Amino acid sequence: DVDGPELEVLKGMKKIISNKILENIVVECKISGVNANFDSIKKFLGEYGFKNKKRFLDPPKPGKDSGDQNVHFQRLSLK
């Protein structure tokens, strides 16, 4: 849990993300608001064949933006 720089962390993991053995990634994304990062994370992971599979919405926590969601990305099959 890095609370903000998720995209930068993912970019630092390019070698791991590009490994075809990796099939699933769960990332906490900010879906809405000033610091929304879901679209940029979705685009970045899409370049490696990942698609948004499911969002997990937790009840808002005190001091935490309700736009935060854990998002499951799954690599598309290359059949």
Coordinates of N, CA, C and O in Angstrom, one line a residue:
D1 N 0.9 -1.2 0.0 CA 0.0 0.0 0.0 C 0.9 1.2 0.0 O 1.6 1.5 1.0
V2 N 0.9 2.0 -1.1 CA 1.8 3.1 -1.2 C 1.1 4.5 -1.1 O 1.7 5.5 -1.2
D3 N -0.3 4.5 -1.1 CA -1.0 5.7 -0.9 C -0.7 6.8 -1.9 O -0.3 7.9 -1.4
G4 N -0.8 6.6 -3.1 CA -0.6 7.7 -4.1 C 0.2 7.3 -5.3 O -0.2 7.5 -6.4
P5 N 1.5 6.9 -5.2 CA 2.3 6.7 -6.4 C 2.2 5.3 -7.0 O 3.2 4.7 -7.4
E6 N 1.0 4.8 -7.0 CA 0.8 3.4 -7.6 C 1.3 3.3 -9.0 O 2.0 2.3 -9.3
L7 N 1.0 4.3 -9.9 CA 1.5 4.2 -11.2 C 3.0 4.2 -11.3 O 3.6 3.4 -12.1
E8 N 3.6 5.0 -10.5 CA 5.1 5.0 -10.6 C 5.7 3.7 -10.1 O 6.7 3.2 -10.6
V9 N 5.1 3.1 -9.1 CA 5.5 1.8 -8.6 C 5.4 0.7 -9.7 O 6.3 0.0 -10.0
L10 N 4.2 0.8 -10.4 CA 4.0 -0.2 -11.5 C 5.0 0.0 -12.6 O 5.5 -0.9 -13.2
K11 N 5.3 1.3 -12.9 CA 6.3 1.6 -14.0 C 7.7 1.0 -13.6 O 8.4 0.6 -14.5
G12 N 8.0 1.0 -12.3 CA 9.2 0.5 -11.8 C 9.3 -1.1 -11.9 O 10.3 -1.7 -11.7
M13 N 8.1 -1.7 -12.1 CA 8.0 -3.1 -12.1 C 7.8 -3.6 -13.6 O 7.3 -4.7 -13.8
K14 N 8.2 -2.9 -14.6 CA 8.0 -3.2 -16.0 C 8.5 -4.6 -16.3 O 7.9 -5.4 -17.0
K15 N 9.7 -5.0 -15.8 CA 10.3 -6.3 -16.1 C 9.4 -7.4 -15.5 O 9.1 -8.4 -16.2
I16 N 8.8 -7.2 -14.3 CA 7.9 -8.2 -13.7 C 6.6 -8.2 -14.5 O 6.1 -9.3 -14.8
I17 N 6.0 -7.1 -14.8 CA 4.7 -7.0 -15.4 C 4.8 -7.6 -16.8 O 3.8 -8.2 -17.3
S18 N 5.9 -7.4 -17.5 CA 6.0 -8.0 -18.9 C 6.2 -9.5 -18.9 O 6.0 -10.1 -20.0
N19 N 6.5 -10.1 -17.8 CA 6.7 -11.5 -17.7 C 5.3 -12.2 -17.9 O 4.4 -12.0 -17.1
K20 N 5.2 -13.0 -18.9 CA 3.9 -13.6 -19.2 C 3.3 -14.6 -18.2 O 2.2 -14.9 -18.2
I21 N 4.2 -15.0 -17.2 CA 3.7 -15.9 -16.2 C 2.8 -15.1 -15.2 O 2.0 -15.7 -14.5
L22 N 3.0 -13.8 -15.1 CA 2.1 -13.0 -14.3 C 0.8 -12.8 -14.9 O 0.7 -12.3 -16.0
E23 N -0.3 -13.3 -14.3 CA -1.6 -13.3 -14.9 C -2.6 -12.3 -14.2 O -3.5 -11.9 -14.8
N24 N -2.3 -12.0 -12.9 CA -3.2 -11.1 -12.2 C -2.5 -10.1 -11.4 O -1.4 -10.4 -10.8
I25 N -3.1 -8.9 -11.3 CA -2.5 -7.9 -10.4 C -3.7 -7.2 -9.7 O -4.7 -6.9 -10.4
V26 N -3.6 -6.9 -8.5 CA -4.6 -6.1 -7.8 C -3.9 -4.8 -7.3 O -2.9 -4.8 -6.7
V27 N -4.5 -3.7 -7.7 CA -4.0 -2.3 -7.4 C -5.0 -1.5 -6.8 O -6.2 -1.5 -7.2
E28 N -4.7 -0.8 -5.7 CA -5.6 0.2 -5.1 C -5.5 1.4 -6.0 O -4.5 2.1 -6.2
C29 N -6.7 1.8 -6.6 CA -6.8 2.9 -7.5 C -7.7 4.0 -6.9 O -8.7 3.6 -6.2
K30 N -7.4 5.2 -7.3 CA -8.3 6.3 -6.9 C -9.2 6.5 -8.2 O -8.7 6.9 -9.2
I31 N -10.5 6.1 -8.0 CA -11.4 6.1 -9.2 C -11.9 7.5 -9.5 O -12.0 7.8 -10.7
S32 N -12.1 8.3 -8.5 CA -12.6 9.7 -8.8 C -11.8 10.7 -7.9 O -11.1 10.3 -7.0
G33 N -12.1 11.9 -8.2 CA -11.5 13.0 -7.4 C -10.3 13.6 -8.1 O -9.9 13.2 -9.2
V34 N -9.7 14.6 -7.4 CA -8.6 15.4 -8.0 C -7.4 14.5 -8.3 O -6.8 14.7 -9.4
N35 N -7.1 13.5 -7.5 CA -5.9 12.6 -7.7 C -6.3 11.3 -8.4 O -5.5 10.3 -8.2
A36 N -7.4 11.2 -9.1 CA -7.8 10.0 -9.7 C -6.7 9.4 -10.6 O -6.1 10.2 -11.4
N37 N -6.4 8.1 -10.5 CA -5.3 7.5 -11.2 C -5.8 6.2 -12.0 O -5.0 5.6 -12.6
F38 N -7.1 5.9 -11.8 CA -7.5 4.6 -12.4 C -7.3 4.6 -13.9 O -6.8 3.6 -14.4
D39 N -7.7 5.6 -14.6 CA -7.6 5.6 -16.1 C -6.1 5.4 -16.5 O -5.8 4.7 -17.5
S40 N -5.2 6.1 -15.9 CA -3.8 6.0 -16.3 C -3.2 4.6 -15.9 O -2.4 4.1 -16.7
I41 N -3.6 4.1 -14.8 CA -3.2 2.7 -14.5 C -3.8 1.7 -15.4 O -3.1 0.8 -15.9
K42 N -5.0 1.8 -15.7 CA -5.7 0.9 -16.7 C -5.0 1.0 -18.1 O -4.7 0.0 -18.7
K43 N -4.7 2.2 -18.5 CA -4.0 2.3 -19.8 C -2.6 1.7 -19.8 O -2.2 1.0 -20.7
F44 N -1.8 2.0 -18.7 CA -0.5 1.4 -18.6 C -0.5 -0.1 -18.6 O 0.2 -0.8 -19.3
L45 N -1.4 -0.7 -17.7 CA -1.4 -2.2 -17.7 C -2.0 -2.8 -18.9 O -1.6 -3.9 -19.3
G46 N -2.9 -2.0 -19.6 CA -3.4 -2.5 -20.9 C -2.3 -2.7 -22.0 O -2.4 -3.5 -22.8
E47 N -1.2 -1.9 -21.9 CA -0.1 -2.0 -22.8 C 0.6 -3.4 -22.6 O 1.4 -3.8 -23.5
Y48 N 0.4 -4.0 -21.5 CA 1.0 -5.3 -21.2 C 0.0 -6.4 -21.3 O 0.2 -7.5 -20.8
G49 N -1.2 -6.1 -21.8 CA -2.2 -7.2 -22.0 C -3.2 -7.4 -20.9 O -3.9 -8.3 -20.9
F50 N -3.2 -6.5 -19.9 CA -4.1 -6.6 -18.8 C -5.4 -5.8 -19.0 O -5.4 -4.8 -19.6
K51 N -6.5 -6.4 -18.5 CA -7.8 -5.8 -18.6 C -8.4 -5.7 -17.2 O -8.2 -6.6 -16.4
N52 N -9.1 -4.7 -17.0 CA -9.8 -4.5 -15.7 C -10.9 -5.6 -15.5 O -11.8 -5.7 -16.3
K53 N -10.7 -6.5 -14.6 CA -11.6 -7.6 -14.4 C -12.7 -7.3 -13.3 O -13.8 -7.6 -13.6
K54 N -12.3 -6.7 -12.2 CA -13.3 -6.5 -11.1 C -12.8 -5.4 -10.2 O -11.6 -5.2 -10.0
R55 N -13.7 -4.6 -9.6 CA -13.4 -3.6 -8.6 C -14.0 -4.1 -7.3 O -15.1 -4.6 -7.2
F56 N -13.3 -3.9 -6.3 CA -13.7 -4.2 -4.9 C -13.9 -2.9 -4.1 O -12.9 -2.3 -3.8
L57 N -15.1 -2.6 -3.8 CA -15.4 -1.3 -3.1 C -15.5 -1.6 -1.7 O -16.4 -2.4 -1.3
D58 N -14.6 -1.1 -0.9 CA -14.7 -1.2 0.6 C -15.5 0.0 1.1 O -15.5 1.1 0.5
P59 N -16.2 -0.2 2.2 CA -16.8 1.0 2.8 C -15.8 2.1 3.1 O -14.7 1.8 3.5
P60 N -16.2 3.4 2.9 CA -15.3 4.5 3.2 C -14.7 4.4 4.6 O -15.5 4.1 5.6
K61 N -13.5 4.7 4.8 CA -12.8 4.7 6.1 C -12.6 6.2 6.5 O -12.4 7.0 5.6
P62 N -12.6 6.5 7.8 CA -12.4 7.9 8.2 C -11.1 8.4 7.6 O -10.0 7.7 7.7
G63 N -11.1 9.6 7.0 CA -9.9 10.2 6.5 C -9.5 9.6 5.1 O -8.5 10.0 4.6
K64 N -10.3 8.7 4.6 CA -9.9 8.1 3.3 C -11.0 8.4 2.3 O -12.1 8.3 2.5
D65 N -10.5 8.8 1.1 CA -11.5 9.2 0.0 C -12.3 7.9 -0.4 O -11.7 6.9 -0.6
S66 N -13.6 8.1 -0.6 CA -14.4 7.0 -1.0 C -14.2 6.6 -2.4 O -14.7 5.5 -2.9
G67 N -13.4 7.3 -3.2 CA -13.1 7.0 -4.5 C -12.0 5.9 -4.6 O -11.6 5.5 -5.7
D68 N -11.4 5.5 -3.5 CA -10.4 4.4 -3.5 C -11.0 3.1 -3.6 O -11.9 2.7 -2.9
Q69 N -10.5 2.3 -4.6 CA -11.0 0.9 -4.8 C -9.8 0.0 -5.1 O -8.9 0.4 -5.8
N70 N -9.9 -1.2 -4.6 CA -8.9 -2.3 -5.1 C -9.5 -2.8 -6.4 O -10.6 -3.2 -6.5
V71 N -8.6 -2.8 -7.4 CA -9.0 -3.2 -8.8 C -8.2 -4.4 -9.2 O -7.0 -4.4 -9.1
H72 N -8.9 -5.4 -9.7 CA -8.3 -6.6 -10.2 C -8.1 -6.5 -11.7 O -9.0 -6.3 -12.4
F73 N -6.8 -6.6 -12.1 CA -6.5 -6.6 -13.5 C -6.0 -8.0 -13.9 O -5.2 -8.6 -13.2
Q74 N -6.5 -8.5 -15.0 CA -6.1 -9.9 -15.5 C -5.6 -9.8 -16.9 O -6.1 -9.1 -17.7
R75 N -4.5 -10.5 -17.1 CA -3.9 -10.5 -18.4 C -4.8 -11.3 -19.4 O -5.3 -12.4 -19.1
L76 N -5.0 -10.7 -20.6 CA -5.9 -11.3 -21.6 C -5.1 -12.5 -22.1 O -3.9 -12.5 -22.3
S77 N -5.9 -13.5 -22.4 CA -5.3 -14.8 -23.0 C -4.8 -14.4 -24.4 O -5.4 -13.7 -25.2
L78 N -3.6 -15.0 -24.7 CA -3.0 -14.7 -26.0 C -3.2 -16.0 -26.9 O -2.3 -16.4 -27.6
K79 N -4.4 -16.6 -26.9 CA -4.7 -17.8 -27.7 C -4.8 -17.5 -29.2 O -5.2 -16.5 -29.6

